[in-house]
Every structure is written in structure tokens, then in C-alpha cells.
Amino acid sequence: MRATRATAAVLTATVLAGCSLGGTEEESVADKGSLVIGVKADQPALGVKRPDGTYEGFDVDVATYIAGKMGVPKDRITWKTTNSSVREEALAKGTVDMIVATYSITAKRKMKVTFAGPYYVAHQDTFVRAGAASIRNVRDLKGKRICEVTGSNSWRRVIEERKVAAKPVTVGTYGACMDALAAGKLDAVSTDDLILAGFAAGRPGRMINAPFTDEKYGVGLKKGDLKGCEEVNRAITAMYQDGTAQRLLTKWFGKSGLKLTTSVPQFEGCT
């Protein structure tokens, strides 16, 4: 009996020791010495993959700053193109450690992703061809062909939230949306003003300047990584307090005519 009790005690101690060491816990991004960061590759001024394979844009600069504050220098960051349609899957499978890619925080997405931030609050607006004088606000999109990017919620904001009977046309990326608009295959592209401002540079057409939503850009992390979320939030706060956020916004959007917000956004809370 004594031997049995002694054996049981040893086994219990071993199990408890394993638990205390966190052997089954997944590694947080806050504990990593290198990071794979998901970004967009075709969004001018936000995330663009250049011919030499490097990435540039506001989101890329924000991600670089956050990583630096977490102890990961630029040379230990691997950038990975992550389109809207695969963001949740990429985080769940560990293909990327975090996503900084105009990733709007929504209640539905929070069920699958832990969001830090937001690091910026954009507003949905609409871009049309120069001659489309009849489109002045979101209501004027009734019966119009609008872009539906797979994995994006922007078209839902128009049709489901605003109850405007627009006609969604499925397109893979916002870059392809702008090409379809120019080719006459769409009547409008409605999405975040920062995205539109980047695409509008050097393209014919006009922004209608009638924003109708708040789009809270979050840093996507694997569901449950609360430690990483808190670390990212501290980095975002520092980015605004030390003037980096204002500098980056001016660098990428200063000539767009958009009214830019340079105060720390209200965080959603890590869940």
C-alpha cells in the first residue's frame, strides 16, 4: 500500500511539474525571437510587394515598429502575402504569427482571432469613375455593381448593414477591383478610405468623400494569445506617444487630402 501511494505521489508530482512548466501551452508572439508577419501585396501606400521581393507601405512600417518594440529587429521578420480570404486560416495554422493588413476588427472575426489594437480607425468610402456624377453617397449605390472581395466585409457594410440593394461582383483583390472599375465592369469600389486613397493616386476617378463606417484596423493574432495582444497594445501606444504614428501617416497619406487621426485609438481589449 505504501509503495502504491509513493508511486501515485511521484506521478502526481510529475504531472504538476509538467503543467507548471507550461509544456502544453502554445508559444506567444511575445516570446518569439523572429516573426512571420502577414501583409497585403497589392494595396498602394498600405502593403505592396516590390519587384525585388521586399514589401513597403503604412502597414509594413507599423508592423516593423511593433516587432521592434517586442524585441524582433527588421532582419528577423519574414513577410508573407496574406489575402483577405485566408487570414483566419493562416493564423490558426501558424502560417503567420501576426497579421497587419487592413484587418478590420469585427465581432464575427473575434470568434476566431485575437485582435490587438486597433492601430488605426479608417472609414469606409466609395471610389467611382470620374463621370459618375450621380453617385454622391452610399444610398446612390442602389442597383450599382460594387466590388465584393473574398474575405472582406466592405460589401456587406453597403448591402447588409445599410440595406442598399447594390449588386456585388466577386473579385479577388482590391487591386483587381480598381482594374475592373476602370474597364467598366464595376460601377463603384466601396471600402476603407486608406485603401482607396492608396489606389486613387495616379488613377482616373474620384472619391465621393461620404464616409459611413468606422473600420478599426487590428493586429490579428492566433486566438487566445492574450500575452502577445497586450505586448502589441503597449507597442501601439508607444507608436502614437513618440510621434511615429503621425510621421508614418503623413509619409503615406499626407498628400491624399484625407483627415488623418493622430491620437491613440481606443483599444478593443484582448479576448
mmCIF file of C-alpha atoms in Angstrom:
data_model
loop_
_atom_site.group_PDB
_atom_site.id
_atom_site.type_symbol
_atom_site.label_atom_id
_atom_site.label_comp_id
_atom_site.label_asym_id
_atom_site.label_seq_id
_atom_site.Cartn_x
_atom_site.Cartn_y
_atom_site.Cartn_z
ATOM 1 C CA MET A 1 0.000 0.000 0.000
ATOM 2 C CA ARG A 2 2.842 2.346 0.919
ATOM 3 C CA ALA A 3 4.605 1.604 -2.382
ATOM 4 C CA THR A 4 1.429 2.250 -4.335
ATOM 5 C CA ARG A 5 0.887 5.572 -2.560
ATOM 6 C CA ALA A 6 4.510 6.556 -3.162
ATOM 7 C CA THR A 7 4.228 5.743 -6.852
ATOM 8 C CA ALA A 8 0.994 7.744 -7.116
ATOM 9 C CA ALA A 9 2.639 10.687 -5.389
ATOM 10 C CA VAL A 10 5.557 10.645 -7.817
ATOM 11 C CA LEU A 11 3.227 10.515 -10.811
ATOM 12 C CA THR A 12 1.131 13.383 -9.449
ATOM 13 C CA ALA A 13 4.224 15.485 -8.830
ATOM 14 C CA THR A 14 5.468 14.787 -12.347
ATOM 15 C CA VAL A 15 2.173 15.850 -13.895
ATOM 16 C CA LEU A 16 2.027 19.027 -11.808
ATOM 17 C CA ALA A 17 5.618 19.859 -12.690
ATOM 18 C CA GLY A 18 4.827 19.460 -16.368
ATOM 19 C CA CYS A 19 1.856 21.793 -16.012
ATOM 20 C CA SER A 20 3.877 24.408 -14.145
ATOM 21 C CA LEU A 21 6.454 24.406 -16.895
ATOM 22 C CA GLY A 22 3.739 25.134 -19.434
ATOM 23 C CA GLY A 23 4.729 22.184 -21.554
ATOM 24 C CA THR A 24 1.379 22.117 -23.304
ATOM 25 C CA GLU A 25 1.000 25.874 -23.712
ATOM 26 C CA GLU A 26 1.493 27.375 -27.151
ATOM 27 C CA GLU A 27 4.206 29.951 -27.624
ATOM 28 C CA SER A 28 3.081 33.560 -27.628
ATOM 29 C CA VAL A 29 4.322 36.009 -30.254
ATOM 30 C CA ALA A 30 5.679 37.954 -27.283
ATOM 31 C CA ASP A 31 8.206 35.155 -26.670
ATOM 32 C CA LYS A 32 9.476 34.725 -30.227
ATOM 33 C CA GLY A 33 12.852 35.857 -31.460
ATOM 34 C CA SER A 34 11.660 36.072 -35.070
ATOM 35 C CA LEU A 35 8.263 36.689 -36.633
ATOM 36 C CA VAL A 36 6.349 35.828 -39.799
ATOM 37 C CA ILE A 37 4.026 38.758 -40.456
ATOM 38 C CA GLY A 38 1.127 38.644 -42.894
ATOM 39 C CA VAL A 39 0.605 41.741 -45.052
ATOM 40 C CA LYS A 40 -1.081 42.683 -48.313
ATOM 41 C CA ALA A 41 0.920 42.774 -51.535
ATOM 42 C CA ASP A 42 -1.263 44.905 -53.785
ATOM 43 C CA GLN A 43 -2.565 47.816 -51.698
ATOM 44 C CA PRO A 44 -0.674 51.021 -52.584
ATOM 45 C CA ALA A 45 0.539 53.003 -49.567
ATOM 46 C CA LEU A 46 -0.518 50.170 -47.225
ATOM 47 C CA GLY A 47 1.108 46.945 -48.332
ATOM 48 C CA VAL A 48 2.859 46.448 -51.666
ATOM 49 C CA LYS A 49 5.308 43.797 -52.784
ATOM 50 C CA ARG A 50 8.013 45.417 -54.860
ATOM 51 C CA PRO A 51 9.731 43.752 -57.841
ATOM 52 C CA ASP A 52 12.739 42.879 -55.673
ATOM 53 C CA GLY A 53 10.509 40.885 -53.304
ATOM 54 C CA THR A 54 10.532 43.387 -50.426
ATOM 55 C CA TYR A 55 7.385 44.986 -49.010
ATOM 56 C CA GLU A 56 6.512 48.614 -48.303
ATOM 57 C CA GLY A 57 3.596 50.663 -47.014
ATOM 58 C CA PHE A 58 1.974 52.009 -43.871
ATOM 59 C CA ASP A 59 1.003 48.561 -42.565
ATOM 60 C CA VAL A 60 4.507 47.270 -43.208
ATOM 61 C CA ASP A 61 6.041 50.191 -41.299
ATOM 62 C CA VAL A 62 3.583 49.742 -38.423
ATOM 63 C CA ALA A 63 4.358 46.033 -38.225
ATOM 64 C CA THR A 64 8.101 46.729 -38.288
ATOM 65 C CA TYR A 65 7.727 49.194 -35.414
ATOM 66 C CA ILE A 66 5.600 46.797 -33.340
ATOM 67 C CA ALA A 67 8.040 43.932 -33.896
ATOM 68 C CA GLY A 68 10.941 46.173 -32.878
ATOM 69 C CA LYS A 69 9.217 47.103 -29.637
ATOM 70 C CA MET A 70 8.751 43.382 -28.982
ATOM 71 C CA GLY A 71 12.472 42.767 -29.427
ATOM 72 C CA VAL A 72 12.387 41.492 -33.011
ATOM 73 C CA PRO A 73 14.574 43.550 -35.378
ATOM 74 C CA LYS A 74 13.759 44.053 -39.040
ATOM 75 C CA ASP A 75 16.214 41.404 -40.210
ATOM 76 C CA ARG A 76 14.325 38.732 -38.245
ATOM 77 C CA ILE A 77 10.967 39.491 -39.833
ATOM 78 C CA THR A 78 9.670 37.317 -42.673
ATOM 79 C CA TRP A 79 6.911 38.969 -44.686
ATOM 80 C CA LYS A 80 4.149 36.832 -46.171
ATOM 81 C CA THR A 81 1.436 37.937 -48.579
ATOM 82 C CA THR A 82 -1.864 37.176 -46.832
ATOM 83 C CA ASN A 83 -5.030 37.992 -48.747
ATOM 84 C CA SER A 84 -8.353 38.677 -47.023
ATOM 85 C CA SER A 85 -9.764 35.242 -47.849
ATOM 86 C CA VAL A 86 -7.085 33.303 -45.921
ATOM 87 C CA ARG A 87 -6.321 35.480 -42.895
ATOM 88 C CA GLU A 88 -8.125 33.428 -40.222
ATOM 89 C CA GLU A 89 -6.775 30.147 -41.608
ATOM 90 C CA ALA A 90 -3.205 31.481 -41.743
ATOM 91 C CA LEU A 91 -3.315 32.463 -38.060
ATOM 92 C CA ALA A 92 -4.995 29.231 -36.941
ATOM 93 C CA LYS A 93 -2.467 27.051 -38.773
ATOM 94 C CA GLY A 94 0.513 29.134 -37.672
ATOM 95 C CA THR A 95 1.466 30.047 -41.228
ATOM 96 C CA VAL A 96 1.903 33.587 -39.900
ATOM 97 C CA ASP A 97 2.460 34.849 -36.345
ATOM 98 C CA MET A 98 0.545 38.074 -36.791
ATOM 99 C CA ILE A 99 -1.329 39.941 -39.484
ATOM 100 C CA VAL A 100 -1.118 43.677 -40.136
ATOM 101 C CA ALA A 101 -3.149 44.052 -43.315
ATOM 102 C CA THR A 102 -6.117 46.457 -43.089
ATOM 103 C CA TYR A 103 -7.738 43.786 -40.903
ATOM 104 C CA SER A 104 -10.943 45.332 -39.541
ATOM 105 C CA ILE A 105 -11.985 44.121 -36.083
ATOM 106 C CA THR A 106 -15.486 42.617 -36.098
ATOM 107 C CA ALA A 107 -17.487 40.558 -33.602
ATOM 108 C CA LYS A 108 -17.565 37.607 -36.004
ATOM 109 C CA ARG A 109 -13.814 37.654 -36.559
ATOM 110 C CA LYS A 110 -13.188 37.879 -32.805
ATOM 111 C CA MET A 111 -14.598 34.370 -32.526
ATOM 112 C CA LYS A 112 -11.587 33.062 -34.475
ATOM 113 C CA VAL A 113 -8.883 35.681 -33.918
ATOM 114 C CA THR A 114 -7.412 37.618 -31.005
ATOM 115 C CA PHE A 115 -7.073 41.250 -32.038
ATOM 116 C CA ALA A 116 -4.688 43.809 -30.625
ATOM 117 C CA GLY A 117 -5.375 47.466 -31.266
ATOM 118 C CA PRO A 118 -6.814 48.979 -33.332
ATOM 119 C CA TYR A 119 -3.684 50.707 -34.592
ATOM 120 C CA TYR A 120 -5.820 52.994 -36.769
ATOM 121 C CA VAL A 121 -9.518 53.726 -37.323
ATOM 122 C CA ALA A 122 -10.329 54.213 -41.002
ATOM 123 C CA HIS A 123 -13.723 54.999 -42.543
ATOM 124 C CA GLN A 124 -15.454 53.293 -45.450
ATOM 125 C CA ASP A 125 -15.920 55.490 -48.509
ATOM 126 C CA THR A 126 -16.508 54.912 -52.218
ATOM 127 C CA PHE A 127 -14.424 55.401 -55.364
ATOM 128 C CA VAL A 128 -16.141 55.819 -58.741
ATOM 129 C CA ARG A 129 -15.250 56.733 -62.308
ATOM 130 C CA ALA A 130 -14.833 60.441 -62.913
ATOM 131 C CA GLY A 131 -18.043 60.714 -64.927
ATOM 132 C CA ALA A 132 -20.283 59.015 -62.316
ATOM 133 C CA ALA A 133 -21.802 62.268 -61.054
ATOM 134 C CA SER A 134 -24.980 60.517 -59.866
ATOM 135 C CA ILE A 135 -23.136 58.641 -57.099
ATOM 136 C CA ARG A 136 -22.799 61.043 -54.175
ATOM 137 C CA ASN A 137 -23.336 58.788 -51.138
ATOM 138 C CA VAL A 138 -23.849 55.148 -50.164
ATOM 139 C CA ARG A 139 -27.578 55.297 -50.976
ATOM 140 C CA ASP A 140 -26.749 56.046 -54.592
ATOM 141 C CA LEU A 141 -25.182 52.591 -54.915
ATOM 142 C CA LYS A 142 -28.653 51.045 -55.245
ATOM 143 C CA GLY A 143 -28.666 48.907 -58.372
ATOM 144 C CA LYS A 144 -24.961 49.587 -58.988
ATOM 145 C CA ARG A 145 -22.292 46.939 -59.449
ATOM 146 C CA ILE A 146 -19.919 47.068 -56.474
ATOM 147 C CA CYS A 147 -16.830 45.052 -55.703
ATOM 148 C CA GLU A 148 -17.083 42.014 -53.425
ATOM 149 C CA VAL A 149 -13.578 40.970 -52.371
ATOM 150 C CA THR A 150 -13.496 37.442 -50.983
ATOM 151 C CA GLY A 151 -12.955 37.568 -47.212
ATOM 152 C CA SER A 152 -13.688 41.295 -46.924
ATOM 153 C CA ASN A 153 -16.696 42.801 -45.148
ATOM 154 C CA SER A 154 -16.847 46.075 -47.083
ATOM 155 C CA TRP A 155 -19.596 44.995 -49.492
ATOM 156 C CA ARG A 156 -21.632 43.735 -46.529
ATOM 157 C CA ARG A 157 -21.476 47.202 -44.983
ATOM 158 C CA VAL A 158 -23.333 48.502 -48.017
ATOM 159 C CA ILE A 159 -25.840 45.712 -48.705
ATOM 160 C CA GLU A 160 -26.487 44.119 -45.298
ATOM 161 C CA GLU A 161 -25.845 46.919 -42.807
ATOM 162 C CA ARG A 162 -27.040 49.916 -44.834
ATOM 163 C CA LYS A 163 -29.711 47.884 -46.659
ATOM 164 C CA VAL A 164 -28.687 49.303 -50.034
ATOM 165 C CA ALA A 165 -29.617 46.942 -52.884
ATOM 166 C CA ALA A 166 -26.324 47.128 -54.738
ATOM 167 C CA LYS A 167 -25.151 44.282 -56.988
ATOM 168 C CA PRO A 168 -21.987 42.606 -55.640
ATOM 169 C CA VAL A 169 -19.464 41.329 -58.168
ATOM 170 C CA THR A 170 -16.891 38.889 -56.771
ATOM 171 C CA VAL A 171 -13.277 39.910 -57.383
ATOM 172 C CA GLY A 172 -10.124 38.512 -55.801
ATOM 173 C CA THR A 173 -8.358 41.654 -54.563
ATOM 174 C CA TYR A 174 -8.892 45.399 -54.340
ATOM 175 C CA GLY A 175 -6.252 45.926 -56.997
ATOM 176 C CA ALA A 176 -8.348 43.801 -59.338
ATOM 177 C CA CYS A 177 -11.431 45.789 -58.257
ATOM 178 C CA MET A 178 -9.855 49.042 -59.385
ATOM 179 C CA ASP A 179 -8.907 47.479 -62.717
ATOM 180 C CA ALA A 180 -12.483 46.215 -63.163
ATOM 181 C CA LEU A 181 -13.832 49.674 -62.361
ATOM 182 C CA ALA A 182 -11.575 51.277 -64.962
ATOM 183 C CA ALA A 183 -12.678 48.650 -67.502
ATOM 184 C CA GLY A 184 -16.348 49.393 -66.916
ATOM 185 C CA LYS A 185 -17.082 46.041 -65.278
ATOM 186 C CA LEU A 186 -17.966 47.732 -61.971
ATOM 187 C CA ASP A 187 -19.715 50.971 -61.070
ATOM 188 C CA ALA A 188 -18.020 51.570 -57.723
ATOM 189 C CA VAL A 189 -15.447 50.288 -55.255
ATOM 190 C CA SER A 190 -16.512 50.851 -51.658
ATOM 191 C CA THR A 191 -14.047 50.110 -48.893
ATOM 192 C CA ASP A 192 -11.778 51.795 -46.348
ATOM 193 C CA ASP A 193 -10.657 55.315 -47.194
ATOM 194 C CA LEU A 194 -6.971 54.499 -46.632
ATOM 195 C CA ILE A 195 -7.197 51.667 -49.152
ATOM 196 C CA LEU A 196 -8.973 53.866 -51.663
ATOM 197 C CA ALA A 197 -6.549 56.753 -51.137
ATOM 198 C CA GLY A 198 -3.630 54.494 -51.967
ATOM 199 C CA PHE A 199 -5.245 53.189 -55.143
ATOM 200 C CA ALA A 200 -6.552 56.606 -56.215
ATOM 201 C CA ALA A 201 -3.060 58.031 -56.601
ATOM 202 C CA GLY A 202 -2.331 58.117 -60.338
ATOM 203 C CA ARG A 203 -5.689 56.614 -61.356
ATOM 204 C CA PRO A 204 -8.622 58.323 -63.076
ATOM 205 C CA GLY A 205 -11.751 58.579 -60.979
ATOM 206 C CA ARG A 206 -12.817 60.247 -57.761
ATOM 207 C CA MET A 207 -13.516 59.589 -54.090
ATOM 208 C CA ILE A 208 -17.073 60.641 -53.260
ATOM 209 C CA ASN A 209 -15.961 61.745 -49.742
ATOM 210 C CA ALA A 210 -19.041 60.404 -47.969
ATOM 211 C CA PRO A 211 -17.692 58.083 -45.208
ATOM 212 C CA PHE A 212 -20.252 55.918 -43.420
ATOM 213 C CA THR A 213 -18.453 53.474 -41.088
ATOM 214 C CA ASP A 214 -15.597 53.176 -38.614
ATOM 215 C CA GLU A 215 -13.114 50.486 -39.655
ATOM 216 C CA LYS A 216 -10.907 49.530 -36.725
ATOM 217 C CA TYR A 217 -7.671 48.100 -38.091
ATOM 218 C CA GLY A 218 -6.435 45.450 -35.684
ATOM 219 C CA VAL A 219 -3.323 43.321 -35.430
ATOM 220 C CA GLY A 220 -4.509 39.747 -35.865
ATOM 221 C CA LEU A 221 -3.015 37.112 -33.572
ATOM 222 C CA LYS A 222 -3.757 33.451 -33.034
ATOM 223 C CA LYS A 223 -6.893 33.003 -30.947
ATOM 224 C CA GLY A 224 -6.049 33.028 -27.239
ATOM 225 C CA ASP A 225 -2.676 34.783 -27.391
ATOM 226 C CA LEU A 226 -3.561 37.361 -24.738
ATOM 227 C CA LYS A 227 0.041 37.903 -23.688
ATOM 228 C CA GLY A 228 1.003 38.774 -27.240
ATOM 229 C CA CYS A 229 -2.027 41.020 -27.571
ATOM 230 C CA GLU A 230 -1.059 43.038 -24.504
ATOM 231 C CA GLU A 231 2.504 43.415 -25.780
ATOM 232 C CA VAL A 232 1.276 44.641 -29.157
ATOM 233 C CA ASN A 233 -1.062 47.136 -27.486
ATOM 234 C CA ARG A 234 1.838 48.570 -25.500
ATOM 235 C CA ALA A 235 3.803 48.956 -28.730
ATOM 236 C CA ILE A 236 0.891 50.707 -30.476
ATOM 237 C CA THR A 237 0.521 53.114 -27.569
ATOM 238 C CA ALA A 238 4.229 53.949 -27.753
ATOM 239 C CA MET A 239 3.972 54.434 -31.521
ATOM 240 C CA TYR A 240 1.441 57.235 -31.032
ATOM 241 C CA GLN A 241 3.087 58.751 -27.978
ATOM 242 C CA ASP A 242 6.539 59.076 -29.556
ATOM 243 C CA GLY A 243 5.202 60.629 -32.773
ATOM 244 C CA THR A 244 5.926 57.659 -35.030
ATOM 245 C CA ALA A 245 2.269 57.140 -35.947
ATOM 246 C CA GLN A 246 1.878 60.742 -37.085
ATOM 247 C CA ARG A 247 5.088 60.553 -39.083
ATOM 248 C CA LEU A 248 4.032 57.339 -40.844
ATOM 249 C CA LEU A 249 0.515 58.583 -41.605
ATOM 250 C CA THR A 250 1.935 61.777 -43.078
ATOM 251 C CA LYS A 251 4.527 59.814 -45.045
ATOM 252 C CA TRP A 252 1.968 57.589 -46.743
ATOM 253 C CA PHE A 253 -1.243 59.658 -46.788
ATOM 254 C CA GLY A 254 -0.223 63.264 -46.209
ATOM 255 C CA LYS A 255 -0.987 64.231 -49.815
ATOM 256 C CA SER A 256 -4.268 62.309 -50.081
ATOM 257 C CA GLY A 257 -6.498 65.004 -48.666
ATOM 258 C CA LEU A 258 -7.880 62.652 -46.011
ATOM 259 C CA LYS A 259 -8.337 63.908 -42.473
ATOM 260 C CA LEU A 260 -5.885 61.772 -40.523
ATOM 261 C CA THR A 261 -6.277 60.868 -36.845
ATOM 262 C CA THR A 262 -3.048 61.041 -34.845
ATOM 263 C CA SER A 263 -4.277 60.256 -31.321
ATOM 264 C CA VAL A 264 -4.131 56.800 -29.735
ATOM 265 C CA PRO A 265 -7.202 54.779 -30.813
ATOM 266 C CA GLN A 266 -9.444 53.289 -28.132
ATOM 267 C CA PHE A 267 -8.429 49.649 -27.783
ATOM 268 C CA GLU A 268 -10.970 46.854 -28.059
ATOM 269 C CA GLY A 269 -9.474 44.752 -25.274
ATOM 270 C CA CYS A 270 -7.696 41.410 -25.615
ATOM 271 C CA THR A 271 -10.046 38.430 -25.841
#
